[in-house]
Coordinates of C-alpha atoms and ligand atoms in Angstrom, one line a residue:
Chain A
M1 CA 11.9 -11.7 47.9
A2 CA 11.9 -12.9 44.3
E3 CA 14.4 -11.5 41.8
P4 CA 13.1 -8.1 40.6
I5 CA 11.9 -7.8 37.0
L6 CA 13.0 -4.2 36.8
S7 CA 15.8 -2.7 38.8
I8 CA 16.9 0.9 38.4
A9 CA 20.1 2.1 40.0
S10 CA 21.5 5.6 40.2
L11 CA 19.5 6.6 37.1
K12 CA 20.5 9.9 35.7
A13 CA 18.8 11.2 32.5
G14 CA 17.6 14.3 30.8
Y15 CA 17.1 16.2 27.6
G16 CA 20.3 17.5 26.1
D17 CA 21.9 19.8 28.6
F18 CA 18.9 19.7 30.9
Q19 CA 19.1 17.0 33.6
A20 CA 15.7 15.8 34.7
L21 CA 16.6 12.8 36.9
F22 CA 19.4 12.8 39.5
G23 CA 20.1 9.3 40.6
I24 CA 16.9 7.3 41.0
D25 CA 16.8 3.8 42.6
L26 CA 13.9 1.5 42.6
E27 CA 12.8 -2.1 42.0
V28 CA 9.7 -3.8 40.7
G29 CA 9.1 -7.5 41.5
P30 CA 7.2 -10.0 39.5
G31 CA 3.4 -9.3 39.5
E32 CA 4.0 -6.2 41.6
T33 CA 2.5 -2.8 41.1
L34 CA 4.6 0.3 41.9
A35 CA 2.9 3.7 42.2
L36 CA 5.0 6.5 41.0
I37 CA 3.8 9.8 42.3
G38 CA 5.1 13.4 42.2
A39 CA 4.1 16.9 41.2
N40 CA 4.2 18.4 37.7
G41 CA 7.7 18.2 36.3
A42 CA 9.0 15.9 39.0
G43 CA 10.4 13.6 36.3
K44 CA 7.9 10.7 36.3
T45 CA 7.5 10.6 32.5
T46 CA 11.2 11.0 32.0
L47 CA 11.7 7.9 34.2
L48 CA 9.3 5.9 32.1
R49 CA 11.0 7.2 28.9
A50 CA 14.3 6.0 30.2
I51 CA 12.9 2.5 30.9
T52 CA 11.4 2.3 27.4
G53 CA 14.6 3.6 25.7
L54 CA 13.1 6.9 24.5
V55 CA 15.5 8.8 26.6
G56 CA 19.1 7.7 26.8
C57 CA 21.0 6.5 29.8
A58 CA 24.0 4.3 30.7
P59 CA 23.3 0.5 30.2
A60 CA 23.5 -0.5 33.9
M61 CA 21.2 2.1 35.1
V62 CA 18.1 0.1 33.9
R63 CA 18.1 -3.7 34.2
L64 CA 15.4 -6.1 33.1
D65 CA 15.8 -9.5 34.7
G66 CA 19.3 -8.4 35.7
R67 CA 20.2 -7.7 32.1
P68 CA 21.3 -4.1 31.4
I69 CA 18.9 -2.4 28.9
G70 CA 19.6 1.3 29.6
G71 CA 19.9 3.2 26.3
M72 CA 18.9 0.2 24.1
R73 CA 16.8 0.9 21.0
P74 CA 13.1 1.3 22.0
D75 CA 11.8 -1.5 19.7
R76 CA 14.4 -3.9 21.2
I77 CA 13.2 -3.0 24.7
A78 CA 9.6 -3.5 23.6
A79 CA 10.5 -6.9 22.3
L80 CA 11.7 -7.9 25.7
G81 CA 8.3 -7.3 27.1
V82 CA 8.1 -3.7 28.2
A83 CA 4.9 -1.8 27.1
M84 CA 3.8 1.7 27.8
V85 CA 0.5 3.5 27.9
P86 CA 1.9 6.9 27.1
E87 CA 0.9 10.2 28.7
G88 CA -1.8 11.8 26.6
R89 CA -2.6 8.4 25.1
R90 CA -1.0 9.1 21.7
L91 CA -3.1 6.8 19.6
F92 CA -2.2 6.5 15.9
R93 CA -4.8 8.8 14.3
S94 CA -4.8 7.3 10.9
L95 CA -5.5 3.8 12.3
S96 CA -8.8 2.4 13.3
V97 CA -9.5 1.3 16.9
E98 CA -8.8 -2.3 15.9
E99 CA -5.7 -1.4 14.0
N100 CA -4.3 0.4 17.0
L101 CA -4.8 -2.7 19.0
L102 CA -3.4 -5.0 16.3
I103 CA -0.2 -2.9 16.0
G104 CA 0.3 -3.3 19.7
G105 CA 0.3 -7.0 19.2
E106 CA 2.6 -6.9 16.2
R107 CA 5.4 -9.5 16.7
A108 CA 4.2 -9.8 20.3
R109 CA 5.4 -12.2 22.9
R110 CA 3.1 -15.2 23.4
G111 CA 0.5 -14.9 26.1
D112 CA -3.1 -14.5 27.1
W113 CA -3.9 -11.1 25.7
T114 CA -5.7 -11.3 22.4
L115 CA -8.0 -8.9 20.5
E116 CA -10.9 -10.9 22.0
R117 CA -9.7 -10.5 25.6
V118 CA -9.2 -6.8 25.2
Y119 CA -12.7 -6.5 23.8
D120 CA -14.0 -8.5 26.7
L121 CA -12.2 -6.2 29.1
F122 CA -13.5 -3.0 27.3
P123 CA -16.7 -4.1 25.4
I124 CA -17.4 -0.6 24.0
L125 CA -14.2 -1.0 21.9
R126 CA -15.7 -4.0 20.1
E127 CA -18.6 -1.9 19.0
R128 CA -16.4 0.9 17.9
R129 CA -13.6 -1.1 16.4
R130 CA -14.0 0.2 12.8
N131 CA -14.0 3.8 14.0
P132 CA -10.9 6.0 13.6
A133 CA -9.2 5.9 17.0
T134 CA -9.4 9.6 17.4
A135 CA -13.2 9.7 16.9
L136 CA -13.7 8.1 20.3
S137 CA -14.3 9.9 23.6
G138 CA -11.3 10.5 25.9
G139 CA -12.1 7.6 28.2
Q140 CA -12.6 5.2 25.2
Q141 CA -9.3 6.4 23.8
Q142 CA -7.6 5.6 27.0
M143 CA -9.1 2.1 26.9
V144 CA -7.6 1.7 23.4
A145 CA -4.2 2.9 24.7
I146 CA -4.3 0.4 27.5
G147 CA -5.5 -2.4 25.2
R148 CA -2.7 -1.5 22.7
A149 CA -0.1 -2.0 25.5
L150 CA -1.8 -5.3 26.7
M151 CA -1.7 -6.7 23.2
A152 CA 2.1 -7.0 23.4
N153 CA 1.6 -9.4 26.3
P154 CA 4.1 -7.4 28.3
R155 CA 5.9 -8.5 31.5
L156 CA 6.1 -4.9 32.6
I157 CA 3.5 -2.3 31.8
L158 CA 4.0 1.4 32.4
F159 CA 0.9 3.5 32.8
D160 CA 1.5 7.2 32.5
E161 CA -1.4 9.2 34.0
I162 CA -4.2 7.2 32.7
S163 CA -6.8 9.4 34.4
L164 CA -5.5 12.6 33.0
G165 CA -8.2 14.9 31.7
L166 CA -11.0 12.3 32.3
A167 CA -14.3 12.7 34.2
P168 CA -14.4 11.0 37.6
V169 CA -17.0 8.4 36.4
V170 CA -14.8 7.5 33.5
I171 CA -11.7 7.3 35.7
R172 CA -13.6 4.8 37.8
D173 CA -14.5 2.7 34.8
I174 CA -10.9 2.6 33.7
Y175 CA -9.6 1.7 37.1
A176 CA -12.2 -1.0 37.3
A177 CA -10.1 -2.8 34.7
V178 CA -6.9 -2.6 36.6
P179 CA -7.4 -5.7 38.8
A180 CA -8.2 -7.9 35.8
I181 CA -5.0 -6.7 34.1
M182 CA -2.9 -7.3 37.2
A183 CA -4.5 -10.8 37.6
S184 CA -2.6 -11.9 34.5
G185 CA 0.6 -11.6 36.5
V186 CA 2.1 -8.6 34.8
S187 CA 4.3 -6.1 36.7
A188 CA 3.4 -2.5 36.5
I189 CA 4.4 1.1 37.2
L190 CA 1.5 3.4 37.7
V191 CA 2.2 7.1 37.4
E192 CA -0.6 9.2 38.9
Q193 CA -1.3 12.7 40.0
D194 CA -4.1 11.4 42.1
V195 CA -2.2 10.0 45.0
T196 CA -5.1 8.4 46.8
R197 CA -6.1 6.4 43.8
A198 CA -2.5 5.3 43.0
L199 CA -1.9 4.2 46.6
A200 CA -5.1 2.2 46.6
V201 CA -4.0 -0.1 43.9
A202 CA -0.2 -0.3 44.6
R203 CA 1.7 -2.4 47.1
K204 CA 4.5 0.1 47.2
F205 CA 5.2 3.6 46.0
V206 CA 8.0 6.0 45.1
C207 CA 7.5 9.7 45.3
L208 CA 9.7 11.9 43.0
Q209 CA 10.5 15.5 43.6
E210 CA 12.6 17.5 41.2
G211 CA 14.3 14.5 39.8
R212 CA 15.0 12.7 43.1
V213 CA 13.3 10.1 45.2
S214 CA 11.8 12.1 48.1
L215 CA 9.9 9.2 49.7
A216 CA 9.4 5.5 49.1
G217 CA 7.8 2.6 50.9
R218 CA 4.5 0.9 51.4
P219 CA 1.3 2.9 51.4
G220 CA 0.4 2.2 55.0
E221 CA 3.9 2.9 56.2
H222 CA 3.8 6.7 56.0
D223 CA 1.1 9.0 57.1
R224 CA -0.7 11.4 54.8
Q225 CA 1.3 14.4 55.9
A226 CA 4.6 12.8 55.1
I227 CA 3.5 11.9 51.7
T228 CA 2.1 15.4 51.0
A229 CA 5.4 16.9 52.2
A230 CA 7.4 14.6 49.9
Y231 CA 5.0 15.3 47.0
F232 CA 5.2 19.1 47.2
G233 CA 8.5 19.4 48.9
L234 CA 7.1 21.2 51.9
A235 CA 8.7 21.4 55.4
R236 CA 11.9 19.6 54.8
Chain B
M1 CA -11.1 15.1 -33.3
D2 CA -7.6 16.5 -32.7
W3 CA -8.7 17.9 -29.4
V4 CA -10.4 14.7 -28.2
N5 CA -7.2 12.9 -29.3
A6 CA -5.0 15.3 -27.4
I7 CA -7.1 14.9 -24.2
V8 CA -7.1 11.1 -24.5
Q9 CA -3.3 11.1 -24.9
G10 CA -3.0 13.4 -22.0
V11 CA -5.0 11.1 -19.8
L12 CA -2.8 8.2 -20.8
I13 CA 0.5 10.0 -20.1
G14 CA -1.1 11.1 -16.8
G15 CA -0.9 7.5 -15.6
L16 CA 2.9 7.7 -16.1
Y17 CA 3.0 11.0 -14.1
A18 CA 1.0 9.3 -11.4
L19 CA 3.7 6.6 -11.3
F20 CA 6.4 9.3 -11.0
A21 CA 4.4 10.8 -8.2
A22 CA 3.3 7.7 -6.2
G23 CA 6.7 6.8 -4.8
L24 CA 7.4 10.5 -4.0
S25 CA 4.1 10.7 -2.1
L26 CA 4.8 7.5 -0.2
I27 CA 8.2 8.7 1.1
F28 CA 6.8 12.1 2.0
G29 CA 3.9 10.4 3.8
V30 CA 6.0 8.0 5.8
M31 CA 9.0 10.1 6.7
R32 CA 8.1 13.7 5.8
L33 CA 11.0 13.7 3.4
V34 CA 10.9 15.3 -0.1
N35 CA 13.2 13.0 -2.1
I36 CA 15.0 15.3 -4.5
A37 CA 16.7 12.4 -6.1
H38 CA 13.4 10.8 -7.0
G39 CA 13.5 11.9 -10.7
D40 CA 17.1 10.8 -11.0
M41 CA 16.3 7.4 -9.5
I42 CA 13.6 7.0 -12.3
V43 CA 16.3 7.8 -14.9
A44 CA 18.8 5.5 -13.2
A45 CA 16.1 2.7 -13.4
A46 CA 15.7 3.5 -17.1
Y47 CA 19.4 3.0 -17.6
L48 CA 19.4 -0.1 -15.5
A49 CA 16.7 -1.5 -17.8
L50 CA 18.7 -0.5 -20.8
V51 CA 21.8 -2.4 -19.6
I52 CA 19.7 -5.4 -18.7
V53 CA 17.9 -5.5 -22.0
Q54 CA 21.2 -5.1 -23.9
A55 CA 22.9 -7.8 -21.8
T56 CA 20.1 -10.4 -21.8
G57 CA 18.0 -9.6 -24.8
L58 CA 14.9 -9.6 -22.7
H59 CA 11.9 -7.5 -23.8
P60 CA 11.9 -4.2 -22.1
L61 CA 8.7 -4.9 -20.3
A62 CA 10.0 -8.3 -19.1
S63 CA 13.1 -6.6 -17.8
A64 CA 10.9 -5.4 -14.9
L65 CA 11.4 -8.9 -13.4
L66 CA 15.0 -7.9 -12.7
V67 CA 14.8 -4.1 -12.5
V68 CA 12.1 -4.0 -9.9
P69 CA 13.7 -6.2 -7.3
L70 CA 17.1 -4.6 -8.0
M71 CA 15.8 -1.1 -7.5
A72 CA 13.9 -2.2 -4.3
L73 CA 17.2 -3.6 -2.9
I74 CA 19.1 -0.4 -3.9
G75 CA 16.4 1.7 -2.4
Y76 CA 16.5 -0.2 0.9
A77 CA 20.3 0.0 1.2
M78 CA 20.3 3.7 0.2
Q79 CA 17.8 4.5 3.0
R80 CA 19.6 2.5 5.7
V81 CA 23.1 3.6 4.8
L82 CA 22.7 7.2 3.6
L83 CA 19.4 8.6 4.8
N84 CA 18.5 7.0 8.1
P85 CA 21.5 8.4 10.0
T86 CA 20.3 11.9 9.1
I87 CA 16.5 11.5 9.7
G88 CA 14.7 12.7 12.8
K89 CA 17.2 15.4 13.9
D90 CA 16.0 18.2 11.6
L91 CA 14.2 18.4 8.3
L92 CA 17.1 19.9 6.3
S93 CA 19.8 17.3 6.6
P94 CA 18.0 14.4 4.9
L95 CA 16.8 16.8 2.2
L96 CA 20.4 17.8 1.5
V97 CA 21.4 14.2 1.4
T98 CA 18.8 13.5 -1.3
F99 CA 20.1 16.5 -3.1
G100 CA 23.6 15.0 -3.0
I101 CA 22.3 11.7 -4.2
S102 CA 20.6 13.5 -7.1
V103 CA 23.9 15.2 -8.1
I104 CA 25.9 12.0 -7.8
L105 CA 23.4 10.0 -9.9
Q106 CA 23.3 12.6 -12.7
N107 CA 27.1 12.8 -12.9
G108 CA 27.6 9.1 -12.5
L109 CA 25.2 8.4 -15.3
L110 CA 26.9 11.0 -17.4
V111 CA 30.3 9.3 -16.9
A112 CA 28.9 5.8 -17.5
F113 CA 26.5 6.5 -20.5
T114 CA 27.6 9.9 -22.0
A115 CA 25.0 12.7 -22.5
D116 CA 23.5 11.0 -25.6
S117 CA 19.8 10.5 -25.3
R118 CA 18.7 6.9 -25.3
R119 CA 15.5 5.0 -25.8
L120 CA 14.3 1.4 -25.2
A121 CA 12.7 -0.2 -28.2
A122 CA 9.7 -2.3 -27.3
G123 CA 9.2 -3.9 -30.7
S124 CA 6.0 -4.3 -32.7
I125 CA 3.8 -3.4 -29.7
E126 CA 4.9 0.2 -30.0
T127 CA 2.9 0.7 -33.2
A128 CA -0.1 -1.5 -32.4
S129 CA -3.3 0.5 -31.9
I130 CA -7.0 0.2 -31.4
Q131 CA -9.4 2.2 -33.6
L132 CA -12.0 3.7 -31.3
A133 CA -13.7 6.0 -33.9
P134 CA -12.7 7.4 -37.2
G135 CA -9.7 9.5 -36.5
L136 CA -9.4 8.4 -32.9
S137 CA -7.2 5.5 -32.2
L138 CA -5.4 4.4 -29.0
G139 CA -1.9 3.0 -28.9
V140 CA -1.9 -0.4 -27.2
L141 CA 1.3 0.4 -25.4
P142 CA 0.1 3.7 -23.8
L143 CA -3.1 1.9 -22.9
L144 CA -1.2 -0.9 -21.3
M145 CA 1.0 1.5 -19.3
F146 CA -2.0 3.4 -18.1
A147 CA -3.7 0.2 -16.9
A148 CA -0.5 -0.9 -15.2
S149 CA -0.2 2.5 -13.4
V150 CA -3.8 2.2 -12.2
L151 CA -3.1 -1.4 -11.0
I152 CA 0.1 -0.3 -9.2
I153 CA -1.6 2.5 -7.4
F154 CA -4.4 0.1 -6.4
G155 CA -1.7 -2.3 -5.2
M156 CA 0.0 0.5 -3.2
E157 CA -3.4 1.4 -1.6
L158 CA -3.8 -2.3 -0.6
V159 CA -0.4 -2.4 1.0
F160 CA -1.0 0.9 2.8
F161 CA -4.4 0.1 4.2
R162 CA -4.7 -3.7 4.3
T163 CA -1.3 -5.1 5.4
S164 CA 0.7 -5.0 8.6
L165 CA 3.5 -3.3 6.6
G166 CA 1.1 -0.5 5.6
R167 CA -0.1 -0.3 9.2
A168 CA 3.6 0.2 10.3
F169 CA 3.9 2.9 7.6
R170 CA 0.9 4.8 8.8
A171 CA 1.8 4.4 12.5
T172 CA 5.3 5.6 11.9
S173 CA 3.9 8.6 10.0
D174 CA 1.5 9.5 12.7
D175 CA 3.9 9.2 15.7
P176 CA 7.4 7.9 15.0
E177 CA 8.2 7.8 18.7
V178 CA 5.3 5.7 19.9
A179 CA 5.6 3.5 16.8
Q180 CA 8.9 2.3 18.1
L181 CA 7.2 1.2 21.3
M182 CA 5.1 -1.1 19.1
N183 CA 8.2 -3.2 18.5
L184 CA 8.8 -1.4 15.1
N185 CA 12.3 -0.8 14.1
R186 CA 12.1 2.7 12.6
N187 CA 15.2 2.2 10.4
H188 CA 13.7 -0.9 8.8
V189 CA 10.2 0.6 8.3
F190 CA 11.8 3.6 6.5
G191 CA 14.0 1.2 4.5
M192 CA 10.9 -0.8 3.4
A193 CA 9.1 2.5 2.4
M194 CA 12.1 3.4 0.3
A195 CA 12.2 -0.1 -1.2
L196 CA 8.6 0.1 -2.2
S197 CA 9.0 3.6 -3.6
A198 CA 12.1 2.4 -5.6
A199 CA 10.1 -0.6 -6.9
V200 CA 7.5 1.8 -8.3
V201 CA 10.3 4.0 -9.6
A202 CA 11.6 0.9 -11.5
I203 CA 8.4 0.5 -13.4
A204 CA 8.2 4.3 -14.0
G205 CA 11.8 4.2 -15.3
I206 CA 11.0 1.4 -17.8
F207 CA 7.9 3.1 -19.0
L208 CA 9.7 6.4 -19.4
A209 CA 12.5 4.6 -21.4
I210 CA 10.0 3.1 -23.8
R211 CA 7.8 6.2 -24.2
T212 CA 10.4 9.0 -24.6
N213 CA 14.1 9.7 -25.1
F214 CA 16.0 10.1 -21.9
D215 CA 19.5 11.2 -20.9
P216 CA 21.3 11.6 -17.6
A217 CA 19.8 15.1 -17.1
S218 CA 16.2 14.0 -17.5
G219 CA 15.6 13.4 -13.8
P220 CA 14.7 16.8 -12.4
A221 CA 11.9 17.3 -14.9
R222 CA 10.4 14.0 -13.8
L223 CA 10.7 15.1 -10.2
I224 CA 8.8 18.3 -11.0
F225 CA 6.0 16.4 -12.9
G226 CA 5.7 13.9 -10.0
F227 CA 5.7 16.7 -7.4
E228 CA 3.1 18.6 -9.3
A229 CA 0.9 15.5 -9.6
V230 CA 1.1 14.9 -5.9
I231 CA 0.2 18.5 -5.0
I232 CA -2.6 18.8 -7.6
G233 CA -4.1 15.5 -6.3
G234 CA -3.7 16.3 -2.6
L235 CA -1.2 14.9 -0.1
G236 CA -1.7 11.5 1.3
N237 CA -4.2 10.3 -1.2
L238 CA -2.9 8.0 -3.9
W239 CA -6.1 8.0 -6.0
G240 CA -5.8 11.8 -5.8
T241 CA -2.3 11.5 -7.1
L242 CA -3.6 9.5 -10.1
A243 CA -6.1 12.2 -10.7
G244 CA -3.3 14.8 -10.3
G245 CA -1.2 13.0 -12.9
V246 CA -4.1 12.9 -15.3
V247 CA -4.9 16.6 -14.8
L248 CA -1.3 17.4 -15.5
G249 CA -1.1 15.2 -18.5
V250 CA -4.3 16.7 -20.0
A251 CA -3.1 20.2 -19.3
Q252 CA 0.2 19.5 -21.1
A253 CA -1.6 17.8 -24.0
V254 CA -4.1 20.7 -24.4
G255 CA -1.2 23.2 -24.1
A256 CA 0.7 21.4 -26.9
Q257 CA -2.4 21.5 -29.0
I258 CA -2.5 25.3 -28.7
S259 CA 1.2 25.6 -29.5
P260 CA 4.1 23.2 -29.0
G261 CA 5.9 25.7 -26.7
W262 CA 2.9 25.7 -24.4
Q263 CA 3.0 22.1 -23.5
I264 CA 5.1 22.2 -20.3
L265 CA 4.0 25.7 -19.4
A266 CA 0.4 24.8 -19.5
G267 CA 1.1 22.0 -17.0
H268 CA 2.8 24.4 -14.6
L269 CA 0.0 27.0 -15.0
V270 CA -2.6 24.4 -14.0
F271 CA -0.4 23.4 -11.1
F272 CA -0.3 27.1 -9.9
L273 CA -4.0 27.5 -10.5
V274 CA -4.8 24.5 -8.3
L275 CA -2.3 25.6 -5.7
G276 CA -3.9 29.1 -5.7
L277 CA -7.5 27.9 -5.5
R278 CA -7.1 24.8 -3.4
P279 CA -3.8 24.9 -1.6
R280 CA -4.4 21.4 -0.2
G281 CA -5.0 19.9 -3.6
L282 CA -8.1 18.5 -5.1
F283 CA -8.5 15.5 -2.8
P284 CA -6.5 16.1 0.4
R285 CA -6.4 13.3 3.0
M286 CA -3.4 14.2 5.0
D287 CA -3.5 16.9 7.7
Ligands
ATP301 N1 11.3 16.9 25.7 C1 11.8 17.6 26.7 N2 12.8 18.5 26.5 C2 13.3 19.2 27.5 N3 12.9 19.1 28.8 C3 11.9 18.3 29.1 C4 11.3 17.5 28.0 N4 10.3 16.8 28.6 C5 10.3 17.1 29.9 N5 11.2 18.0 30.2 C6 11.5 18.6 31.5 O1 12.0 17.5 32.3 C7 11.4 17.7 33.6 C8 10.7 16.4 34.0 O2 9.6 16.3 33.2 P1 8.6 15.1 33.2 O3 7.8 15.2 32.0 O4 9.4 13.8 33.3 O5 7.8 15.3 34.5 P2 6.5 14.6 35.0 O6 6.7 14.2 36.4 O7 6.1 13.5 34.1 O8 5.4 15.8 34.9 P3 3.9 15.8 34.6 O9 3.2 15.4 35.8 O10 3.6 17.2 34.2 O11 3.6 14.9 33.5 C9 10.6 18.9 33.6 O12 11.3 20.0 34.2 C10 10.3 19.2 32.2 O13 10.2 20.5 31.9
MG302 MG1 4.4 13.2 32.9

C-alpha cells in the first residue's frame, strides 16, 4: 500500500480536564475516503479538530506525510493542505457567498479547484454569489461550506456531518457532488450519523464509541449487526 | 448667524471626532476589544508629530508621511507583543492590558514632555478662510481636516469591504476559529487591524495637535469622544461613526453657544439621549 497521507497514532485529546479521545489509531491513504461513524458525543468532531489543530495534542499523534503536525497552529496545518467542512457549516455571515469561497482560496495551494469549478459543481451558487452567505437555504449553505474547503485545493478534506439538518432530497443533491470531488484525487474523512450513506461512499470505515475505536475495517467485512453494536455499544 | 456658525463649526469638528472613533470601532469590530489606550495613542501620535516637526522642520501636515507609518509599526508591534498573548481567553485580560498601556503612555509622556500643554503651529493656513455669506466664513484648515476625515473613512470602508485584508478582518470577526482554518494567522490579522487603527490614530493625533492644545492627560477625553461617536453612530458602521462624530460635534457647539460650561455636557447628554432612545445607535450594522 502507498504511504498514508494521514496517520494517527494513540491520539489522546480533550477539552481542559475533560478527555474525549483515548488512544485513536487510523490511516488515510492517497485518494482514499475514510468514513468515521459513531453516536452523538463519540468524539468524531474532536478527532477532526485535533487533525486541524483546533484541539491540542502531542506532535507525533498526528502525522501528515509522515511529518508530525499534532498541536501545530491551525493556519499552518491548513497551509499544508488540510481543509475542513465544519459541523454546522459555520459560514462567515458578513461575507457574501463568493467572498466565503474566495477566503477559502486565500493563499491556497496550486490546483484544479477555482471559483469557476466550484460554480460548475454547484451551479445555484453562481446565481446567488452576491447574496450574504446566511441568506441561503441550509443545503445551499452546505454547498458553500464544501466549496470553501475545496478552494484551498486540499490534499485532505474533512467533512463533518454534511447532511446534518437537511431534507433527504437535499442530502442526495449534496452527495451527488462527492464523486466529482473525490475524482480530483483528494483524500477524505467523512463523518456521518447516517451509517448507510457513509459506508456507501467510503472504502473503509472507523467506528468510534466514547472516545475509542470500537470497530474498523472495510464496509463489506462486517455485517450490519456488528456495526450497529459498535455504534451503540450494545452487546459487548 | 452665530447659531449657523456654531453648527457649521460643530459639523467640522465632528469629522475629527469620527477619526478618533474610526480606529476604536475597527478594533472593537475585529477583536471585540475596547482599546482603553486609544485616546492616549492619539496624544502620543501628537507628541510624535511634535518631535518630528521640531527635528526636521517639516510642516505639521507633511509630518504625517513619517508619523503614519511609524504609528502603524508601533501598533502592529504592540498588538503582537502585548495584546495577542491575552486575547481569546477571556474578555477582561486584554482590556486590562490596554488600561495598563494607557497609564504607561500618560506617565511616559509626562516624564518626557512635562505637563505643559503644547500645540503644533501650522503656519498661514491656520488663519485662511473662505467667506460663505456675510458673517459666515469657514476656516480652510478645519475644512481640509473634515475632507480628510471623510476620505479616510471612505478608504477604511474600501479596505474593509473590497480587499482581502478586509475580508480577513470580517471573517475573523465573524468566527475567529474557522478563520484560522482559512489559512489566516490570527495574530497577524489582529496585528494588521491594530496597525490600521494606529495609522488613523496618527492622522487624528496630528489634527488634534494643530486644532487644540494638548498635554499628556488629554487622552481619556479623546477616548470618550471617540467612544460616544461610535455608539451614537451604531456599531460596525463607519459611515454611522462619521454621523455620530458630527452629531456629537454639533451638540457640543450648540451647548457652547448656550453657555461655555455646557459644551462638553451637551455632548454627553445627546449621547445618553441616543443610548436611551436607540440603544443600538442611529445606524447599527453589527449584531
Ligand atoms: N468545547 C467542548 N468543551 C468541552 N467538552 C466538549 C467540547 N466539545 C465536545 N465536548 C465533549 O467531547 C465529547 C466528544 O464530543 P464530539 O463533539 O467530538 O462528539 P461527536 O462524535 O462529534 O458528536 P456529534 O455526533 O454530536 O457531533 C462529548 O462528550 C462532548 O460533550
Ligand atoms: Mg460532531
